[in-house]
Short mmCIF file of C-alpha atoms and ligand atoms in Angstrom, two decimals:
data_model
loop_
_atom_site.label_atom_id
_atom_site.label_comp_id
_atom_site.label_asym_id
_atom_site.label_seq_id
_atom_site.Cartn_x
_atom_site.Cartn_y
_atom_site.Cartn_z
CA MET G 1 -58.76 243.05 80.63
CA TRP G 2 -59.03 239.47 79.28
CA ASP G 3 -55.76 239.74 77.34
CA LYS G 4 -53.93 241.33 80.29
CA VAL G 5 -55.12 238.57 82.62
CA GLN G 6 -54.05 235.87 80.16
CA GLU G 7 -50.66 237.56 79.66
CA THR G 8 -50.06 237.61 83.42
CA VAL G 9 -51.24 234.01 83.82
CA THR G 10 -48.94 232.89 81.00
CA TYR G 11 -45.99 234.68 82.63
CA ILE G 12 -46.66 232.97 85.96
CA LYS G 13 -47.24 229.56 84.36
CA ASN G 14 -43.89 229.87 82.63
CA LYS G 15 -42.27 230.34 86.04
CA THR G 16 -44.04 227.51 87.87
CA ASN G 17 -46.25 224.59 86.87
CA PHE G 18 -47.92 224.65 90.30
CA THR G 19 -51.73 224.65 89.87
CA PRO G 20 -53.55 226.10 92.88
CA GLU G 21 -57.01 224.93 93.94
CA PHE G 22 -57.51 227.52 96.71
CA GLY G 23 -56.72 231.23 96.59
CA VAL G 24 -56.27 233.11 99.86
CA ILE G 25 -56.19 236.88 100.25
CA LEU G 26 -54.40 237.82 103.46
CA GLY G 27 -55.59 241.02 105.12
CA SER G 28 -53.97 243.39 107.64
CA GLY G 29 -51.76 241.56 110.12
CA LEU G 30 -52.73 238.10 108.86
CA GLY G 31 -49.78 237.64 106.54
CA SER G 32 -48.18 234.94 108.70
CA PHE G 33 -50.63 232.39 107.27
CA THR G 34 -47.87 231.64 104.78
CA LYS G 35 -46.02 229.91 107.65
CA ASP G 36 -48.62 227.14 107.35
CA LEU G 37 -47.71 226.63 103.72
CA ALA G 38 -45.07 224.25 102.45
CA ILE G 39 -43.90 226.97 100.08
CA GLU G 40 -42.93 225.92 96.57
CA PHE G 41 -42.59 229.25 94.86
CA THR G 42 -42.86 232.98 95.64
CA LEU G 43 -43.33 235.82 93.19
CA SER G 44 -43.01 239.43 94.29
CA TYR G 45 -45.79 241.65 92.91
CA THR G 46 -43.13 243.93 91.47
CA GLU G 47 -42.01 241.22 89.04
CA ILE G 48 -45.49 240.20 87.85
CA PRO G 49 -46.56 241.95 84.65
CA ASN G 50 -49.74 244.06 84.95
CA PHE G 51 -49.86 243.71 88.76
CA PRO G 52 -50.29 246.91 90.79
CA VAL G 53 -47.76 247.47 93.61
CA SER G 54 -48.91 247.58 97.25
CA THR G 55 -48.34 250.82 99.20
CA VAL G 56 -49.78 250.12 102.66
CA GLU G 57 -47.72 249.38 105.75
CA GLY G 58 -48.28 245.77 106.89
CA HIS G 59 -48.91 244.56 103.34
CA GLN G 60 -45.95 242.85 101.80
CA GLY G 61 -46.76 242.22 98.19
CA ALA G 62 -46.12 238.69 96.99
CA LEU G 63 -47.94 235.72 95.51
CA VAL G 64 -46.96 232.66 97.52
CA PHE G 65 -47.54 229.18 96.09
CA GLY G 66 -47.49 226.22 98.45
CA LYS G 67 -49.18 223.18 99.88
CA ILE G 68 -51.30 222.56 102.94
CA GLY G 69 -51.33 218.79 103.19
CA THR G 70 -52.19 217.65 99.67
CA LYS G 71 -54.01 220.87 98.78
CA ASN G 72 -52.44 223.42 96.45
CA VAL G 73 -52.80 227.02 97.55
CA VAL G 74 -51.85 230.43 96.21
CA ALA G 75 -51.82 233.19 98.81
CA MET G 76 -51.83 236.91 98.15
CA GLN G 77 -49.59 238.45 100.75
CA GLY G 78 -50.86 241.99 100.51
CA ARG G 79 -53.88 243.28 98.63
CA PHE G 80 -54.86 246.41 96.76
CA HIS G 81 -57.34 248.92 98.15
CA PHE G 82 -59.50 251.38 96.28
CA TYR G 83 -58.42 254.16 98.67
CA GLU G 84 -54.82 253.75 97.52
CA GLY G 85 -55.90 255.21 94.19
CA TYR G 86 -56.21 252.03 92.15
CA THR G 87 -59.22 251.53 89.93
CA MET G 88 -61.66 248.79 90.91
CA GLN G 89 -60.34 246.79 87.92
CA GLU G 90 -56.82 247.04 89.37
CA VAL G 91 -58.00 246.17 92.90
CA THR G 92 -59.59 242.97 91.61
CA PHE G 93 -57.06 242.05 88.91
CA PRO G 94 -55.25 239.46 91.08
CA VAL G 95 -58.53 237.63 91.72
CA ARG G 96 -58.97 237.21 87.96
CA VAL G 97 -55.38 236.03 87.64
CA MET G 98 -55.81 233.46 90.43
CA LYS G 99 -58.95 232.14 88.73
CA TYR G 100 -57.05 231.43 85.50
CA LEU G 101 -54.13 229.96 87.43
CA GLY G 102 -56.70 227.36 88.40
CA ILE G 103 -58.36 228.24 91.71
CA GLU G 104 -61.94 227.14 92.29
CA LYS G 105 -62.27 228.49 95.82
CA LEU G 106 -61.31 231.87 97.25
CA ILE G 107 -60.75 232.67 100.92
CA VAL G 108 -60.70 236.35 101.84
CA SER G 109 -59.61 237.81 105.16
CA ASN G 110 -59.61 241.31 106.55
CA ALA G 111 -59.56 243.52 109.62
CA SER G 112 -62.72 245.46 110.29
CA GLY G 113 -64.46 247.75 112.71
CA GLY G 114 -67.23 246.15 114.74
CA VAL G 115 -70.63 247.74 115.18
CA ASN G 116 -72.48 244.66 116.40
CA PRO G 117 -72.50 245.04 120.21
CA LYS G 118 -71.88 241.28 120.62
CA TYR G 119 -68.38 241.71 119.23
CA LYS G 120 -65.22 242.68 121.08
CA VAL G 121 -61.81 243.72 119.81
CA GLY G 122 -60.23 240.46 118.65
CA SER G 123 -63.55 238.74 117.79
CA ILE G 124 -63.48 236.54 114.70
CA VAL G 125 -66.41 237.00 112.33
CA VAL G 126 -67.39 234.55 109.59
CA LEU G 127 -68.93 236.66 106.85
CA LYS G 128 -72.41 235.58 105.84
CA ASP G 129 -73.14 238.49 103.52
CA GLN G 130 -71.83 241.84 102.36
CA ILE G 131 -73.15 245.30 101.56
CA ASN G 132 -71.48 247.26 98.80
CA MET G 133 -71.34 250.94 99.74
CA MET G 134 -68.19 251.68 97.80
CA PRO G 135 -68.43 254.52 95.27
CA GLU G 136 -67.30 252.48 92.25
CA HIS G 137 -68.12 249.01 90.97
CA PRO G 138 -65.57 246.55 89.56
CA LEU G 139 -68.07 245.29 86.95
CA ARG G 140 -69.04 248.72 85.63
CA GLY G 141 -68.47 248.98 81.89
CA LYS G 142 -68.74 246.53 79.01
CA ASN G 143 -69.08 242.99 80.29
CA ASP G 144 -66.72 240.32 79.02
CA GLU G 145 -68.78 237.11 78.91
CA ARG G 146 -65.61 235.02 79.00
CA PHE G 147 -65.28 235.98 82.66
CA GLY G 148 -68.95 235.78 83.58
CA PRO G 149 -72.46 237.16 83.02
CA ARG G 150 -73.51 240.81 82.85
CA PHE G 151 -75.85 240.49 85.82
CA VAL G 152 -74.31 238.53 88.64
CA ASN G 153 -76.40 236.61 91.14
CA MET G 154 -75.31 237.74 94.60
CA SER G 155 -77.76 235.70 96.68
CA GLU G 156 -74.90 233.67 98.13
CA PRO G 157 -71.71 235.74 98.01
CA PHE G 158 -70.21 233.55 100.72
CA SER G 159 -70.54 229.79 100.35
CA LYS G 160 -72.97 228.32 102.86
CA LYS G 161 -71.09 225.02 102.66
CA MET G 162 -67.77 226.64 103.51
CA ILE G 163 -69.39 228.63 106.34
CA SER G 164 -70.83 225.52 107.95
CA LYS G 165 -67.52 223.69 107.56
CA VAL G 166 -65.67 226.49 109.36
CA LYS G 167 -68.28 226.63 112.12
CA GLU G 168 -67.83 222.91 112.61
CA ILE G 169 -64.04 223.35 112.79
CA ALA G 170 -64.38 226.27 115.24
CA GLU G 171 -66.69 224.23 117.45
CA LYS G 172 -64.27 221.30 117.53
CA SER G 173 -61.26 223.51 118.23
CA GLY G 174 -62.99 225.63 120.85
CA ILE G 175 -62.53 228.82 118.84
CA GLU G 176 -65.29 231.37 119.31
CA VAL G 177 -66.64 232.70 116.01
CA PHE G 178 -69.49 235.05 115.26
CA ASP G 179 -71.21 235.58 112.00
CA GLY G 180 -71.94 238.89 110.42
CA VAL G 181 -72.51 241.16 107.48
CA TYR G 182 -69.52 243.11 106.17
CA LEU G 183 -70.18 246.58 104.85
CA GLY G 184 -67.57 248.05 102.53
CA LEU G 185 -66.74 251.77 102.51
CA GLN G 186 -63.96 253.39 100.51
CA GLY G 187 -61.92 254.82 103.41
CA PRO G 188 -59.16 255.74 104.04
CA THR G 189 -60.63 257.57 107.04
CA PHE G 190 -61.93 255.42 109.84
CA GLU G 191 -65.61 256.05 110.46
CA THR G 192 -67.00 258.88 112.54
CA LEU G 193 -69.27 257.83 115.35
CA SER G 194 -72.27 258.76 113.21
CA GLU G 195 -70.93 256.72 110.31
CA TYR G 196 -70.55 253.66 112.54
CA ARG G 197 -74.17 254.20 113.59
CA MET G 198 -75.14 254.43 109.91
CA VAL G 199 -73.36 251.14 109.19
CA SER G 200 -75.35 249.48 111.92
CA LYS G 201 -78.64 250.94 110.71
CA LEU G 202 -77.92 249.81 107.15
CA GLY G 203 -77.55 246.23 108.33
CA GLY G 204 -73.79 245.91 108.70
CA ASP G 205 -72.20 244.11 111.64
CA CYS G 206 -68.71 245.23 110.73
CA VAL G 207 -67.16 247.75 108.37
CA GLY G 208 -63.98 247.84 106.35
CA MET G 209 -62.26 249.17 103.27
CA SER G 210 -61.58 246.00 101.27
CA THR G 211 -63.06 242.60 100.37
CA VAL G 212 -66.33 243.72 98.75
CA PRO G 213 -64.93 244.27 95.22
CA GLU G 214 -62.85 241.08 95.39
CA VAL G 215 -65.89 239.02 96.37
CA ILE G 216 -67.98 240.58 93.59
CA VAL G 217 -65.36 239.70 90.98
CA ALA G 218 -64.92 236.21 92.44
CA ARG G 219 -68.67 235.62 92.16
CA HIS G 220 -68.66 237.07 88.62
CA MET G 221 -66.34 234.15 87.73
CA ASN G 222 -68.33 231.70 89.85
CA LEU G 223 -65.58 231.09 92.42
CA GLU G 224 -66.83 229.58 95.66
CA THR G 225 -65.94 232.22 98.24
CA PHE G 226 -65.36 232.32 101.99
CA GLY G 227 -64.74 235.47 104.05
CA ILE G 228 -63.44 235.99 107.55
CA SER G 229 -62.87 239.17 109.52
CA VAL G 230 -61.03 240.11 112.69
CA ILE G 231 -62.62 242.92 114.68
CA THR G 232 -59.78 245.31 115.41
CA ASP G 233 -61.80 248.14 116.92
CA MET G 234 -65.36 248.76 118.01
CA GLY G 235 -67.31 251.68 116.62
CA ASN G 236 -68.62 252.98 119.89
CA GLU G 237 -68.11 255.97 122.16
CA GLU G 238 -65.46 254.38 124.38
CA SER G 239 -63.00 253.30 121.72
CA ILE G 240 -63.50 255.62 118.79
CA GLU G 241 -61.01 258.28 119.83
CA THR G 242 -58.06 255.94 120.04
CA ILE G 243 -58.11 253.93 116.82
CA THR G 244 -54.88 254.01 114.83
CA HIS G 245 -53.56 251.79 112.06
CA ALA G 246 -50.98 250.41 114.52
CA GLU G 247 -53.79 249.33 116.88
CA VAL G 248 -55.62 247.65 114.02
CA LEU G 249 -52.48 245.64 113.19
CA GLU G 250 -51.94 244.76 116.86
CA ALA G 251 -55.52 243.49 117.38
CA ALA G 252 -55.37 241.50 114.15
CA LYS G 253 -52.09 239.90 115.26
CA ASN G 254 -53.65 238.62 118.48
CA ALA G 255 -56.46 236.81 116.65
CA GLU G 256 -54.10 235.62 113.94
CA PRO G 257 -53.30 232.11 115.30
CA HIS G 258 -57.00 231.26 115.44
CA VAL G 259 -57.80 232.64 112.01
CA ARG G 260 -54.82 230.74 110.64
CA GLU G 261 -56.05 227.52 112.19
CA LEU G 262 -59.57 227.95 110.79
CA ILE G 263 -58.32 228.64 107.29
CA ARG G 264 -55.77 225.83 107.41
CA GLU G 265 -58.37 223.30 108.57
CA LEU G 266 -60.91 224.52 106.01
CA ILE G 267 -58.42 223.99 103.21
CA LEU G 268 -57.37 220.59 104.54
CA HIS G 269 -60.86 219.22 104.99
CA TYR G 270 -63.03 220.94 102.38
N1 LIG B 1 -63.29 250.93 109.75
C1 LIG B 1 -62.88 250.66 108.52
N2 LIG B 1 -61.89 249.82 108.26
C2 LIG B 1 -61.31 249.21 109.29
C3 LIG B 1 -61.71 249.43 110.59
C4 LIG B 1 -62.75 250.36 110.83
O1 LIG B 1 -63.16 250.63 111.98
N3 LIG B 1 -60.94 248.66 111.39
C5 LIG B 1 -60.11 247.99 110.57
N4 LIG B 1 -60.33 248.30 109.31
#
């Protein structure tokens, strides 16, 4: 893994001498964040050695390097999900690559199903914690100490400092944000009504099929991490019958300008 990561980093560094400080993973329907970037360089996943190739509709598959103000950012347009058939090491490979390209902070976004009754479709949730209920673990196997320790402290998966900065920004801009716990399941099925109830009983406020492994690997390498979720459907009796991937993308699109603003301002002022 170490050698593969270094090989990929060397390839990218030979193409651009841009050194990112922030990494951003763009989830379903949030890809237009790249419009906020003064783009310097784009690399399609297909041309990056050792990178998996994205298969999901709505995920485009490119690393985009650019500036927000004076801050250097690399954005992943499109991510890899466990349910697509990738191993957890493949799912999280780009996070390792971004770390050795130079990032110190990682911002992760996603679409999720809401089980907290305070949420509505389109609500924006700042993640304060996560619950790993995925069936595999990205750190299973021999640990490579060059990346990080065997036993990773997960008492603060999401940076309290970044959370309070974003809440401050939201307050100033009049954007309503909630906070919540993200529970990760493998998918690709959306939850049954009973599974949504389970998520709630286990302590989740929202549920999705991504993010958890990426955050674990980010914390393994001591990246400061921030997570944000758009509620694209509510796990309750009224809405459960109608959820489709198209509806998820549509709901995420509507919240997109606000999520974009929060992330842009966080990067500018953090
Ligand atoms: N469940 C899991 N993943 C999701 C959901 C959901 O309800 N909505 C968007 N992604």
